[in-house]
Tab-separated table of C-alpha atoms in Angstrom:
chain	number	residue	atom	x	y	z
A	1	UNK	CA	-84.832	-80.375	26.167
A	2	UNK	CA	-81.179	-79.585	26.733
A	3	UNK	CA	-80.183	-75.992	27.078
A	4	UNK	CA	-78.959	-74.274	23.956
A	5	UNK	CA	-76.228	-71.666	23.929
A	6	UNK	CA	-75.874	-69.729	20.692
A	7	UNK	CA	-72.438	-69.178	19.281
A	8	UNK	CA	-71.610	-65.894	17.499
A	9	UNK	CA	-70.850	-66.153	13.792
A	10	UNK	CA	-67.353	-64.847	14.524
A	11	UNK	CA	-66.672	-67.672	16.997
A	12	UNK	CA	-68.234	-70.242	14.658
A	13	UNK	CA	-66.171	-69.067	11.732
A	14	UNK	CA	-62.983	-69.094	13.810
A	15	UNK	CA	-63.622	-72.598	15.008
A	16	UNK	CA	-64.572	-73.788	11.524
A	17	UNK	CA	-61.502	-72.270	9.945
A	18	UNK	CA	-59.294	-74.159	12.415
A	19	UNK	CA	-61.004	-77.491	11.647
A	20	UNK	CA	-61.032	-76.904	7.934
A	21	UNK	CA	-57.308	-75.978	8.010
A	22	UNK	CA	-56.603	-79.166	9.910
A	23	UNK	CA	-58.504	-81.309	7.427
A	24	UNK	CA	-57.063	-79.629	4.327
A	25	UNK	CA	-53.562	-80.008	5.739
A	26	UNK	CA	-54.195	-83.756	5.875
A	27	UNK	CA	-55.333	-83.530	2.230
A	28	UNK	CA	-52.007	-81.881	1.294
A	29	UNK	CA	-50.049	-84.538	3.225
A	30	UNK	CA	-51.491	-87.295	0.997
A	31	UNK	CA	-50.200	-85.700	-2.158
A	32	UNK	CA	-46.665	-84.829	-1.099
A	33	UNK	CA	-45.137	-87.980	0.403
A	34	UNK	CA	-42.202	-88.984	-1.733
A	35	UNK	CA	-43.145	-86.503	-4.518
A	36	UNK	CA	-41.504	-83.224	-5.645
A	37	UNK	CA	-43.471	-80.222	-4.531
A	38	UNK	CA	-44.175	-77.402	-6.940
A	39	UNK	CA	-45.587	-75.025	-4.284
A	40	UNK	CA	-43.540	-72.449	-2.420
A	41	UNK	CA	-42.310	-73.995	0.810
A	42	UNK	CA	-41.264	-70.621	2.239
A	43	UNK	CA	-44.850	-69.701	3.212
A	44	UNK	CA	-45.871	-70.493	6.847
A	45	UNK	CA	-48.451	-73.113	5.903
A	46	UNK	CA	-46.078	-74.993	3.701
A	47	UNK	CA	-43.158	-74.710	6.125
A	48	UNK	CA	-45.381	-76.689	8.533
A	49	UNK	CA	-46.206	-79.066	5.705
A	50	UNK	CA	-42.483	-79.573	4.936
A	51	UNK	CA	-41.900	-80.633	8.512
A	52	UNK	CA	-44.710	-83.203	8.255
A	53	UNK	CA	-43.475	-84.513	4.940
A	54	UNK	CA	-39.990	-85.022	6.299
A	55	UNK	CA	-41.494	-87.276	8.985
A	56	UNK	CA	-43.761	-89.660	7.080
A	57	UNK	CA	-44.465	-91.743	10.178
A	58	UNK	CA	-46.552	-88.820	11.513
A	59	UNK	CA	-48.863	-88.898	8.493
A	60	UNK	CA	-52.043	-91.008	8.500
A	61	UNK	CA	-52.410	-93.766	5.877
A	62	UNK	CA	-53.872	-92.785	2.510
A	63	UNK	CA	-57.520	-93.682	2.106
A	64	UNK	CA	-57.211	-94.524	-1.622
A	65	UNK	CA	-54.453	-96.226	-3.505
A	66	UNK	CA	-54.236	-94.021	-6.588
A	67	UNK	CA	-51.707	-91.289	-7.267
A	68	UNK	CA	-52.916	-87.710	-7.691
A	69	UNK	CA	-52.516	-86.427	-11.208
A	70	UNK	CA	-50.490	-83.509	-12.578
A	71	UNK	CA	-53.123	-80.956	-11.656
A	72	UNK	CA	-51.954	-81.073	-8.052
A	73	UNK	CA	-48.752	-79.486	-9.178
A	74	UNK	CA	-50.174	-76.370	-10.781
A	75	UNK	CA	-49.439	-74.144	-7.809
A	76	UNK	CA	-53.136	-73.595	-7.020
A	77	UNK	CA	-53.626	-72.480	-3.411
A	78	UNK	CA	-56.379	-74.937	-2.539
A	79	UNK	CA	-56.250	-74.359	1.228
A	80	UNK	CA	-56.688	-70.636	0.737
A	81	UNK	CA	-59.452	-71.235	-1.775
A	82	UNK	CA	-61.456	-73.538	0.510
A	83	UNK	CA	-61.104	-71.413	3.637
A	84	UNK	CA	-62.086	-68.283	1.705
A	85	UNK	CA	-65.142	-69.828	0.138
A	86	UNK	CA	-66.157	-71.477	3.385
A	87	UNK	CA	-66.030	-68.150	5.236
A	88	UNK	CA	-68.238	-66.522	2.614
A	89	UNK	CA	-70.745	-69.409	2.707
A	90	UNK	CA	-70.800	-69.418	6.499
A	91	UNK	CA	-71.474	-65.704	6.678
A	92	UNK	CA	-74.270	-66.000	4.091
A	93	UNK	CA	-75.847	-68.912	5.971
A	94	UNK	CA	-75.592	-66.967	9.244
A	95	UNK	CA	-77.392	-64.036	7.659
A	96	UNK	CA	-80.050	-66.278	6.133
A	97	UNK	CA	-81.404	-67.527	9.447
A	98	UNK	CA	-81.519	-64.708	11.987
A	99	UNK	CA	-82.773	-65.373	15.499
A	100	UNK	CA	-86.392	-64.260	15.559
A	101	UNK	CA	-89.799	-65.451	16.712
A	102	UNK	CA	-90.480	-68.372	17.188
A	103	UNK	CA	-87.088	-68.473	18.854
A	104	UNK	CA	-86.838	-72.251	19.385
A	105	UNK	CA	-87.226	-73.215	15.761
A	106	UNK	CA	-84.698	-70.681	14.576
A	107	UNK	CA	-82.220	-71.769	17.256
A	108	UNK	CA	-82.612	-75.351	16.103
A	109	UNK	CA	-82.156	-74.457	12.430
A	110	UNK	CA	-78.990	-72.452	13.227
A	111	UNK	CA	-77.631	-75.110	15.566
A	112	UNK	CA	-77.260	-77.662	12.736
A	113	UNK	CA	-76.798	-75.243	9.803
A	114	UNK	CA	-73.866	-73.438	11.454
A	115	UNK	CA	-72.353	-76.505	13.120
A	116	UNK	CA	-69.439	-76.618	10.740
A	117	UNK	CA	-69.006	-79.241	8.112
A	118	UNK	CA	-66.716	-79.186	5.072
A	119	UNK	CA	-69.163	-77.129	2.889
A	120	UNK	CA	-68.247	-79.306	-0.091
A	121	UNK	CA	-71.602	-78.838	-1.797
A	122	UNK	CA	-71.590	-75.049	-1.694
A	123	UNK	CA	-67.999	-75.017	-2.947
A	124	UNK	CA	-68.895	-77.297	-5.826
A	125	UNK	CA	-71.747	-74.947	-6.785
A	126	UNK	CA	-69.479	-71.916	-6.707
A	127	UNK	CA	-66.602	-73.642	-8.564
A	128	UNK	CA	-68.803	-74.896	-11.354
A	129	UNK	CA	-70.439	-71.432	-11.690
A	130	UNK	CA	-67.041	-69.755	-11.933
A	131	UNK	CA	-65.781	-72.375	-14.425
A	132	UNK	CA	-68.416	-71.512	-17.017
A	133	UNK	CA	-68.103	-67.722	-16.628
A	134	UNK	CA	-70.173	-66.873	-13.504
A	135	UNK	CA	-68.932	-65.548	-10.196
A	136	UNK	CA	-69.166	-66.221	-6.518
A	137	UNK	CA	-71.854	-63.577	-5.854
A	138	UNK	CA	-74.241	-65.171	-8.389
A	139	UNK	CA	-73.555	-68.614	-6.997
A	140	UNK	CA	-73.972	-67.848	-3.275
A	141	UNK	CA	-77.809	-68.264	-3.124
A	142	UNK	CA	-77.554	-71.744	-4.705
A	143	UNK	CA	-74.589	-72.537	-2.462
A	144	UNK	CA	-76.646	-71.668	0.605
A	145	UNK	CA	-79.687	-73.574	-0.653
A	146	UNK	CA	-77.844	-76.830	-1.200
A	147	UNK	CA	-76.314	-76.561	2.295
A	148	UNK	CA	-79.735	-75.978	3.807
A	149	UNK	CA	-81.065	-79.062	2.022
A	150	UNK	CA	-78.030	-81.071	3.023
A	151	UNK	CA	-78.439	-79.997	6.690
A	152	UNK	CA	-82.099	-80.943	6.538
A	153	UNK	CA	-81.147	-84.436	5.413
A	154	UNK	CA	-78.600	-84.841	8.222
A	155	UNK	CA	-81.105	-83.723	10.900
A	156	UNK	CA	-83.726	-86.162	9.595
A	157	UNK	CA	-81.208	-88.957	8.978
A	158	UNK	CA	-80.093	-88.790	12.647
A	159	UNK	CA	-83.642	-89.117	14.077
A	160	UNK	CA	-84.482	-92.182	16.186
A	161	UNK	CA	-86.919	-93.361	13.483
A	162	UNK	CA	-84.105	-93.258	10.928
A	163	UNK	CA	-80.474	-93.912	11.881
A	164	UNK	CA	-80.910	-93.002	15.545
A	165	UNK	CA	-77.594	-91.194	15.892
A	166	UNK	CA	-76.418	-89.067	18.827
A	167	UNK	CA	-73.373	-87.389	17.249
A	168	UNK	CA	-73.020	-85.209	14.175
A	169	UNK	CA	-70.005	-82.964	13.293
A	170	UNK	CA	-68.659	-83.614	16.723
A	171	UNK	CA	-71.752	-82.281	18.523
A	172	UNK	CA	-74.947	-83.853	19.902
A	173	UNK	CA	-77.454	-84.307	17.082
A	174	UNK	CA	-80.348	-81.850	16.735
A	175	UNK	CA	-82.995	-84.077	18.347
A	176	UNK	CA	-80.764	-84.758	21.356
A	177	UNK	CA	-80.510	-80.995	21.997
A	178	UNK	CA	-83.997	-79.830	21.014
A	179	UNK	CA	-86.205	-82.892	21.012
A	180	UNK	CA	-87.572	-84.980	18.200
A	181	UNK	CA	-90.532	-82.731	17.373
A	182	UNK	CA	-88.424	-79.602	16.984
A	183	UNK	CA	-85.738	-81.448	15.037
A	184	UNK	CA	-88.328	-82.682	12.456
A	185	UNK	CA	-89.693	-79.144	12.095
A	186	UNK	CA	-86.214	-77.609	11.891
A	187	UNK	CA	-85.450	-79.889	8.955
A	188	UNK	CA	-88.752	-79.090	7.281
A	189	UNK	CA	-88.098	-75.363	7.785
A	190	UNK	CA	-84.614	-75.574	6.249
A	191	UNK	CA	-85.994	-77.387	3.205
A	192	UNK	CA	-88.618	-74.749	2.637
A	193	UNK	CA	-86.134	-71.960	3.262
A	194	UNK	CA	-83.804	-73.326	0.602
A	195	UNK	CA	-86.279	-72.558	-2.148
A	196	UNK	CA	-87.523	-69.346	-0.547
A	197	UNK	CA	-83.966	-68.143	-0.209
A	198	UNK	CA	-82.778	-68.946	-3.741
A	199	UNK	CA	-85.646	-67.878	-5.991
A	200	UNK	CA	-85.838	-64.122	-5.366
A	201	UNK	CA	-82.058	-63.717	-5.191
A	202	UNK	CA	-81.343	-65.503	-8.438
A	203	UNK	CA	-84.201	-63.693	-10.208
A	204	UNK	CA	-82.271	-60.449	-9.794
A	205	UNK	CA	-79.153	-61.619	-11.653
A	206	UNK	CA	-80.079	-64.735	-13.755
A	207	UNK	CA	-82.563	-65.216	-16.585
A	208	UNK	CA	-85.984	-66.562	-15.598
A	209	UNK	CA	-85.474	-69.714	-17.619
A	210	UNK	CA	-82.250	-70.572	-15.772
A	211	UNK	CA	-83.812	-69.786	-12.398
A	212	UNK	CA	-86.614	-72.282	-13.174
A	213	UNK	CA	-84.102	-74.874	-14.397
A	214	UNK	CA	-81.991	-74.522	-11.233
A	215	UNK	CA	-84.995	-74.795	-8.904
A	216	UNK	CA	-86.289	-77.824	-10.788
A	217	UNK	CA	-82.849	-79.447	-10.490
A	218	UNK	CA	-82.812	-78.851	-6.749
A	219	UNK	CA	-86.314	-80.186	-6.250
A	220	UNK	CA	-85.576	-83.339	-8.235
A	221	UNK	CA	-82.462	-84.026	-6.182
A	222	UNK	CA	-84.452	-84.039	-2.950
A	223	UNK	CA	-87.736	-85.732	-3.816
A	224	UNK	CA	-88.997	-89.231	-4.481
A	225	UNK	CA	-86.632	-89.656	-7.440
A	226	UNK	CA	-83.694	-88.273	-5.473
A	227	UNK	CA	-82.627	-88.166	-1.854
A	228	UNK	CA	-85.956	-89.604	-0.526
A	229	UNK	CA	-85.663	-92.531	-2.947
A	230	UNK	CA	-82.275	-93.402	-1.733
A	231	UNK	CA	-83.281	-93.034	1.894
A	232	UNK	CA	-86.352	-95.257	1.703
A	233	UNK	CA	-84.488	-98.013	-0.254
A	234	UNK	CA	-81.662	-97.773	2.305
A	235	UNK	CA	-84.086	-98.228	5.209
A	236	UNK	CA	-85.882	-101.131	3.572
A	237	UNK	CA	-82.533	-102.812	2.835
A	238	UNK	CA	-81.301	-103.046	6.406
A	239	UNK	CA	-80.709	-106.657	7.420
A	240	UNK	CA	-81.413	-107.908	3.903
A	241	UNK	CA	-79.148	-109.148	1.116
A	242	UNK	CA	-78.234	-106.260	-1.190
A	243	UNK	CA	-76.247	-106.520	-4.402
A	244	UNK	CA	-73.918	-103.922	-5.869
A	245	UNK	CA	-76.566	-102.639	-8.256
A	246	UNK	CA	-78.978	-101.990	-5.390
A	247	UNK	CA	-76.234	-100.369	-3.333
A	248	UNK	CA	-75.332	-98.061	-6.153
A	249	UNK	CA	-78.972	-97.031	-6.479
A	250	UNK	CA	-79.039	-96.142	-2.770
A	251	UNK	CA	-75.841	-94.114	-2.858
A	252	UNK	CA	-76.540	-92.377	-6.162
A	253	UNK	CA	-79.911	-91.132	-4.903
A	254	UNK	CA	-79.207	-90.619	-1.223
A	255	UNK	CA	-75.867	-88.863	-1.557
A	256	UNK	CA	-74.771	-88.249	-5.182
A	257	UNK	CA	-77.961	-86.578	-6.400
A	258	UNK	CA	-77.518	-83.520	-4.159
A	259	UNK	CA	-73.825	-83.170	-5.060
A	260	UNK	CA	-74.864	-83.422	-8.706
A	261	UNK	CA	-77.441	-80.770	-8.238
A	262	UNK	CA	-74.918	-78.494	-6.593
A	263	UNK	CA	-72.587	-78.688	-9.599
A	264	UNK	CA	-75.294	-78.568	-12.219
A	265	UNK	CA	-77.137	-75.645	-10.641
A	266	UNK	CA	-73.886	-73.738	-10.423
A	267	UNK	CA	-73.226	-74.390	-14.101
A	268	UNK	CA	-76.766	-73.347	-15.093
A	269	UNK	CA	-76.764	-70.050	-13.271
A	270	UNK	CA	-73.215	-69.372	-14.417
A	271	UNK	CA	-74.476	-69.446	-18.042
A	272	UNK	CA	-72.954	-72.747	-19.095
A	273	UNK	CA	-74.051	-74.182	-22.474
A	274	UNK	CA	-75.684	-77.621	-22.708
A	275	UNK	CA	-72.468	-79.433	-23.422
A	276	UNK	CA	-70.731	-77.828	-20.459
A	277	UNK	CA	-73.654	-78.535	-18.123
A	278	UNK	CA	-73.790	-82.184	-19.095
A	279	UNK	CA	-70.023	-82.706	-18.772
A	280	UNK	CA	-70.231	-81.219	-15.285
A	281	UNK	CA	-73.180	-83.442	-14.549
A	282	UNK	CA	-71.124	-86.484	-15.337
A	283	UNK	CA	-68.234	-85.135	-13.275
A	284	UNK	CA	-70.630	-84.598	-10.362
A	285	UNK	CA	-72.148	-88.079	-10.566
A	286	UNK	CA	-68.662	-89.486	-10.204
A	287	UNK	CA	-67.687	-87.321	-7.247
A	288	UNK	CA	-71.131	-87.780	-5.671
A	289	UNK	CA	-70.799	-91.555	-5.641
A	290	UNK	CA	-67.171	-91.200	-4.669
A	291	UNK	CA	-68.197	-89.217	-1.573
A	292	UNK	CA	-70.367	-92.069	-0.361
A	293	UNK	CA	-67.814	-94.808	-1.177
A	294	UNK	CA	-65.196	-92.949	0.837
A	295	UNK	CA	-67.751	-92.451	3.619
A	296	UNK	CA	-68.243	-96.244	3.681
A	297	UNK	CA	-64.527	-96.816	3.895
A	298	UNK	CA	-64.068	-94.259	6.658
A	299	UNK	CA	-66.931	-95.758	8.683
A	300	UNK	CA	-64.883	-98.942	9.167
A	301	UNK	CA	-61.388	-97.469	9.333
A	302	UNK	CA	-61.758	-94.379	11.564
A	303	UNK	CA	-62.936	-93.709	15.132
A	304	UNK	CA	-65.941	-91.604	16.218
A	305	UNK	CA	-63.536	-88.837	17.390
A	306	UNK	CA	-61.845	-88.721	14.029
A	307	UNK	CA	-65.100	-88.680	12.083
A	308	UNK	CA	-67.087	-86.333	14.339
A	309	UNK	CA	-69.944	-88.830	14.085
A	310	UNK	CA	-70.576	-92.375	15.241
A	311	UNK	CA	-68.105	-94.794	13.645
A	312	UNK	CA	-69.032	-98.412	12.786
A	313	UNK	CA	-72.704	-97.501	12.565
A	314	UNK	CA	-73.192	-99.246	9.248
A	315	UNK	CA	-71.601	-102.422	10.506
A	316	UNK	CA	-73.691	-102.378	13.721
A	317	UNK	CA	-76.943	-102.021	11.771
A	318	UNK	CA	-75.897	-104.537	9.146
A	319	UNK	CA	-76.185	-101.982	6.305
A	320	UNK	CA	-74.922	-102.803	2.877
A	321	UNK	CA	-71.718	-100.815	2.112
A	322	UNK	CA	-69.026	-101.042	-0.520
A	323	UNK	CA	-66.438	-102.452	1.899
A	324	UNK	CA	-68.982	-105.078	3.032
A	325	UNK	CA	-69.833	-106.190	-0.521
A	326	UNK	CA	-66.437	-105.722	-2.193
A	327	UNK	CA	-63.865	-105.635	0.560
A	328	UNK	CA	-61.952	-102.520	1.494
A	329	UNK	CA	-59.247	-102.791	-1.148
A	330	UNK	CA	-61.731	-103.286	-4.004
A	331	UNK	CA	-63.783	-100.389	-2.678
A	332	UNK	CA	-60.656	-98.217	-2.773
A	333	UNK	CA	-59.942	-99.289	-6.364
A	334	UNK	CA	-63.553	-98.426	-7.306
A	335	UNK	CA	-63.156	-95.016	-5.722
A	336	UNK	CA	-59.892	-94.481	-7.631
A	337	UNK	CA	-61.725	-95.194	-10.858
A	338	UNK	CA	-64.420	-92.625	-10.004
A	339	UNK	CA	-61.745	-89.978	-9.393
A	340	UNK	CA	-60.193	-90.696	-12.781
A	341	UNK	CA	-63.520	-90.523	-14.623
A	342	UNK	CA	-64.438	-87.249	-12.906
A	343	UNK	CA	-61.142	-85.664	-14.036
A	344	UNK	CA	-61.657	-86.908	-17.581
A	345	UNK	CA	-64.813	-84.789	-17.818
A	346	UNK	CA	-62.893	-81.734	-16.614
A	347	UNK	CA	-60.219	-82.181	-19.278
A	348	UNK	CA	-62.502	-80.479	-21.791
A	349	UNK	CA	-62.462	-77.207	-19.843
A	350	UNK	CA	-59.798	-74.587	-19.422
A	351	UNK	CA	-57.243	-76.117	-17.142
A	352	UNK	CA	-56.717	-73.037	-14.987
A	353	UNK	CA	-60.435	-72.416	-14.431
A	354	UNK	CA	-60.997	-76.136	-13.672
A	355	UNK	CA	-58.420	-76.247	-10.897
A	356	UNK	CA	-60.871	-75.932	-8.000
A	357	UNK	CA	-62.988	-78.856	-9.253
A	358	UNK	CA	-59.878	-81.006	-9.805
A	359	UNK	CA	-58.783	-80.293	-6.214
A	360	UNK	CA	-62.276	-80.815	-4.817
A	361	UNK	CA	-62.425	-84.249	-6.427
A	362	UNK	CA	-59.140	-85.154	-4.735
A	363	UNK	CA	-60.263	-83.636	-1.450
A	364	UNK	CA	-63.382	-85.784	-1.469
A	365	UNK	CA	-61.318	-88.837	-2.324
A	366	UNK	CA	-58.615	-88.365	0.242
A	367	UNK	CA	-60.450	-86.735	3.095
A	368	UNK	CA	-60.151	-88.244	6.590
A	369	UNK	CA	-63.582	-87.570	7.947
């Protein structure tokens, strides 16, 4: 087993903030080339952005072909929003897994849980909760739970018996550092902790009915009708002919279900009514599938250094992907359509309160890793 050196939460948050700022800056670049900017260019972050925009050759190509809609010109400080929410989530995650006996398993859990990442799922949970009248404090237990489950899925997905990957979020994968046995157990422990963490905390501030609904939603997203279903069909499809219907089934279950649960659970604990919850469910299904379509595109258009994980893995293992079945341009058009449909569902909500979810949809669509 390789030696493990723990990183303080302060150092981890500092490193994460730098990476997140870098990625969000790329997001902003996509939406300002050749377009009037409604934001204040006198602030430091936008002075830097103005320099980049004046030199389009320094900006990477856009992933999708669509044009961001008017909601990007509302003056919402998306970079500030994301960094602020990510710091709160990171601190809550750090607090949720203290180093204690048995030391090895908790080190392994923390290694992957605090390794960075975009924290998209927690932010979706918080944003949907706030949209329907809740607040960040109520949403944090669910935000942490979905990130624990997501991290479990990454640890297990990287195992030699699964995708056999050596790189995740720019670092050696969990089993490379701690060994396969510990990695399996670390994933199992994070899955169990997600439910242990969320139930008592929600019970203090949310009705019992809504706690049960949220926990059931989370469980369904992970089990044999959710993430596990997508994973097993994905494994069995390697090296075989797969059509678009089968591919959609894999992506909806393997990736989109957990993003859907993030949004829906946030809406439930925030006190959303049935119509609001279902509209946000449809929004989430679109952005969940969108997340995987963009992943497929990035896998064949970006390097391992840019992605922080092994690029070209799908091609090497002959996996079915949207670019493989549709071609890259058609895959981009499909993704554009998903963004549009997601935003249509948000149009029924207060525009100001829905800003974070509009921007998160665009961030997912136009991200570079």
